[in-house]
Structures are given as structure tokens and as C-alpha cells.
Coordinates of C-alpha atoms in Angstrom, one line a residue:
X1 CA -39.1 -85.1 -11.1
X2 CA -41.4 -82.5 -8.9
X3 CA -39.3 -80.9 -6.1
X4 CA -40.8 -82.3 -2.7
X5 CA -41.3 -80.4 0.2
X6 CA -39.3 -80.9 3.7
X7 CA -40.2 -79.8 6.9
X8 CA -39.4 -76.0 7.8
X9 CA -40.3 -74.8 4.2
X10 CA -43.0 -72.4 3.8
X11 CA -46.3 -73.9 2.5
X12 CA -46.6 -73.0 -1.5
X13 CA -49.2 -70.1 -1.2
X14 CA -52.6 -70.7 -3.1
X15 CA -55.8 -69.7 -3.7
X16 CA -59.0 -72.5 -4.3
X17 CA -62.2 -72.7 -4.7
X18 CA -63.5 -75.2 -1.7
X19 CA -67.0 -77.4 -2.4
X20 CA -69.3 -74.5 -2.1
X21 CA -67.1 -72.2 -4.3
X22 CA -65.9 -70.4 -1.8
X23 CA -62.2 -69.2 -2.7
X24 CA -59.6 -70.2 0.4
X25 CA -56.4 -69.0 0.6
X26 CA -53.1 -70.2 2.3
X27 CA -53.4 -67.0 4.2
X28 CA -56.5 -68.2 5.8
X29 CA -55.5 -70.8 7.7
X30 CA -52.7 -68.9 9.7
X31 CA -53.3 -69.4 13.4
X32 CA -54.1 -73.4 13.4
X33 CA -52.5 -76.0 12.5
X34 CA -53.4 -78.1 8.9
X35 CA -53.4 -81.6 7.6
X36 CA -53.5 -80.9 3.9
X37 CA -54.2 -84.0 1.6
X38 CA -53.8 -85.0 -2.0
X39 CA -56.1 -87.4 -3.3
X40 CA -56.5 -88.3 -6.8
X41 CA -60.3 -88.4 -7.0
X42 CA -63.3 -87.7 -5.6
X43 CA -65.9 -90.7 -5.0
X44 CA -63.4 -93.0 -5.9
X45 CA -62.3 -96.6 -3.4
X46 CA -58.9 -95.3 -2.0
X47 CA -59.8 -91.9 -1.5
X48 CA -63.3 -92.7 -0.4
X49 CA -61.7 -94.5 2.2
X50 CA -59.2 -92.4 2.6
X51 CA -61.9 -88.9 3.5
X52 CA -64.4 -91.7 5.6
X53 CA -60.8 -91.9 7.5
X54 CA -60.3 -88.7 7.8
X55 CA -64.0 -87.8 9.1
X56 CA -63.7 -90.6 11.3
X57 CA -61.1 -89.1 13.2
X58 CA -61.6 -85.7 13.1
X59 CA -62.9 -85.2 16.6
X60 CA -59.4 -86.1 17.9
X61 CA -57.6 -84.2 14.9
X62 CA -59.6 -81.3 15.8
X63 CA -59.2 -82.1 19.7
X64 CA -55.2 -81.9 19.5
X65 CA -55.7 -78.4 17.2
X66 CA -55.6 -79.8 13.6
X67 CA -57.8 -78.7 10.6
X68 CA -58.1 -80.9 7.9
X69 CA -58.4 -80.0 4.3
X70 CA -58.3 -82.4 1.0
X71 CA -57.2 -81.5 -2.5
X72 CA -57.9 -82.9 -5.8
X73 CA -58.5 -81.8 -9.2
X74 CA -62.1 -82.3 -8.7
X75 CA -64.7 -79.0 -9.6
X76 CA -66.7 -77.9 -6.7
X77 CA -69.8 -79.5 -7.7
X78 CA -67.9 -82.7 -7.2
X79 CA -66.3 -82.5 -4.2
X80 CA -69.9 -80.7 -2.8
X81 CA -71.4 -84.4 -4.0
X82 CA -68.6 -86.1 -2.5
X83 CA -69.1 -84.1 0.9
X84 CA -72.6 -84.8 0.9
X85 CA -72.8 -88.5 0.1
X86 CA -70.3 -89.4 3.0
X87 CA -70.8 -87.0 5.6
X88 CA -67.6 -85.5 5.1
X89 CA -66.7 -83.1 7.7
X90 CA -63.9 -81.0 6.6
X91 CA -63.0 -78.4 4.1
X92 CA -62.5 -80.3 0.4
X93 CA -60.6 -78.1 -2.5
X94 CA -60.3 -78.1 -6.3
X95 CA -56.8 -77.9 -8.1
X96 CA -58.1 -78.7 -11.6
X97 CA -54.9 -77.5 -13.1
X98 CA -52.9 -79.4 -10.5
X99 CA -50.8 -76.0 -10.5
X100 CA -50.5 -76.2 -6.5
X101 CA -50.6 -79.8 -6.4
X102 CA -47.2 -79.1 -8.9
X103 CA -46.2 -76.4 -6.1
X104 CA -46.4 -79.4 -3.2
X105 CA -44.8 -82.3 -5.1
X106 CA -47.8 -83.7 -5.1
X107 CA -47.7 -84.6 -8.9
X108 CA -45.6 -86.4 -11.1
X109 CA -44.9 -90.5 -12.6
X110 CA -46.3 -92.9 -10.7
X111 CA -46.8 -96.3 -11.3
X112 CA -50.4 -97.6 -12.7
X113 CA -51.4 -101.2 -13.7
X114 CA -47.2 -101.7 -14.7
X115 CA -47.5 -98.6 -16.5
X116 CA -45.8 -95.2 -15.8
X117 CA -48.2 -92.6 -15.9
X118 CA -48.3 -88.7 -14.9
X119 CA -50.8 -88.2 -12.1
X120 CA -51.7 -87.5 -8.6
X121 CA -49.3 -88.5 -5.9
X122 CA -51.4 -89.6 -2.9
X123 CA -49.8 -87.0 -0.1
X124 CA -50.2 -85.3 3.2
X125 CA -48.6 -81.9 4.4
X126 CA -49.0 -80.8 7.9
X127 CA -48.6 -77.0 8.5
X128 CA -47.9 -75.3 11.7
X129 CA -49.5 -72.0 12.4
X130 CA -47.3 -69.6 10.3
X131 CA -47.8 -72.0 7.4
X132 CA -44.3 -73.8 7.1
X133 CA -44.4 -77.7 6.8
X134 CA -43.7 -79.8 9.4
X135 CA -44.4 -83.0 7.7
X136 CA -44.6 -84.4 4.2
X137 CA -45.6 -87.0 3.4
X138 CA -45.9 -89.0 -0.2
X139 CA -46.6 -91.6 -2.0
X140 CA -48.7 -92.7 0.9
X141 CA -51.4 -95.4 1.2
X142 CA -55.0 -94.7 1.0
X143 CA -56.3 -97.2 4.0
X144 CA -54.2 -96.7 7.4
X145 CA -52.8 -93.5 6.2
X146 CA -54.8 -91.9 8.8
X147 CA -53.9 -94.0 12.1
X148 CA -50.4 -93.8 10.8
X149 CA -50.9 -89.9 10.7
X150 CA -52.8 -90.0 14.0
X151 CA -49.6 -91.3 15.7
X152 CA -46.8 -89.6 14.2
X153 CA -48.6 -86.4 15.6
X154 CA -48.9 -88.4 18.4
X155 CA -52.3 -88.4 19.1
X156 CA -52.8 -92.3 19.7
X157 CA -50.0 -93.6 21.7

């Protein structure tokens, strides 16, 4: 079983290469708050619906002083594709190792079809400025995650 993370733990530091090949570190996003999500795929239902949330509502997200950044195991050339075909708004990243997806918990037996399997764990961090969690969430849901989100960081009442 992966260790999960719980609120006031330092964020696992990393360094990825985002959609353009750009490397971004932890470090970088000191100084604003970050959603960080887990998906399992690129272009795929769920976590197409999941990232059309995500754009959807990142004026507000943004408005109340949230960044939002995905993570799969995706390349770059991928998630550049994925970007571009549904206006995606925000920072996308490529774990192909799934070494800081293992770092976040975000990995590990799930349940596929009635069959265990080893994979992605859909799952949202929130970071604070100095990069400690102040949320995690897994195992979530690909379609409300978002709203749900939205109101636990009590930006919809």
C-alpha cells in the first residue's frame, strides 16, 4: 500500500517536464496556492471531463488565488495534443515513471472491470504557498470532482 499524504505534510518535491517541455519544479510554485491532479490519461472520457471541468472553472479557481496543474504519465507531445484539442487552460505535466505520482500516493491497486490492477489513483492535492498539503484527496470521481473541490475551498457556497 502507497503511503497517502495528509494535510500539513510537505508536498513531495519534483521536477517535470510540462506540455511544451518545459521542466517545472515544486520550487516554482512557492508563493500561490496549487490544485495538483492525478489523472490516469490524457484524451481519455473521465479525465477529459475531468480537465474540461477544471478549465471550466478556472476563472474562479484563479479568482480565489489557486493555480491548477494536472499529472499523468502522459509525454509532452500528449498532453501538448490534449491541451490543444480542448482548450485547456492550465499547466499539464508528465510523470512517465509514475516516480512522484508514487511520492503522492497517487498510485497503487485499484479496482478495474472486477479485476485488481496497479495503476493511477484519480487524486487531487491542494498546496498552500510554502508547498505543504492542505488537502488530499483520492480515489476521487472524474465528473463532479471539481464542484465538490470548488466548495470544500469554499468558493461556491
Amino acid at each position: 500500500m502507497t503511503q497517502r499524504l495528509e494535510p500539513g505534510t510537505p508536498a513531495p518535491d519534483f521536477a517535470l517536464r510540462d506540455q511544451d517541455g518545459a521542466t517545472v519544479r515544486l520550487s516554482d510554485l512557492r508563493g500561490q496556492k496549487t490544485v495538483l491532479y492525478f489523472y490516469p490519461a490524457a484524451m481519455t472520457p473521465g479525465c477529459t471531463t475531468q480537465a474540461c471541468d477544471f478549465r471550466d472553472s478556472i476563472s474562479s479557481l484563479q479568482g480565489a488565488g489557486y493555480r491548477v496543474i494536472g499529472v499523468s504519465r502522459d509525454e509532452p507531445s500528449t498532453l501538448a495534443e490534449f491541451r490543444e484539442r480542448d482548450g485547456l487552460t492550465f499547466t499539464l505535466l508528465s510523470d512517465p515513471d509514475h516516480a512522484v505520482h508514487d511520492a503522492y500516493g497517487a498510485w497503487g491497486e485499484k479496482m478495474n472491470y472486477g479485476k485488481v490492477v496497479e495503476g493511477v489513483l484519480r487524486s487531487t492535492f491542494v498546496l498552500d504557498e510554502d508547498g505543504v498539503v492542505s488537502l488530499a484527496q483520492y480515489n476521487v470521481k472524474a465528473t463532479g470532482h471539481v464542484a465538490r473541490l470548488r466548495k470544500l475551498l469554499g468558493i461556491d457556497a
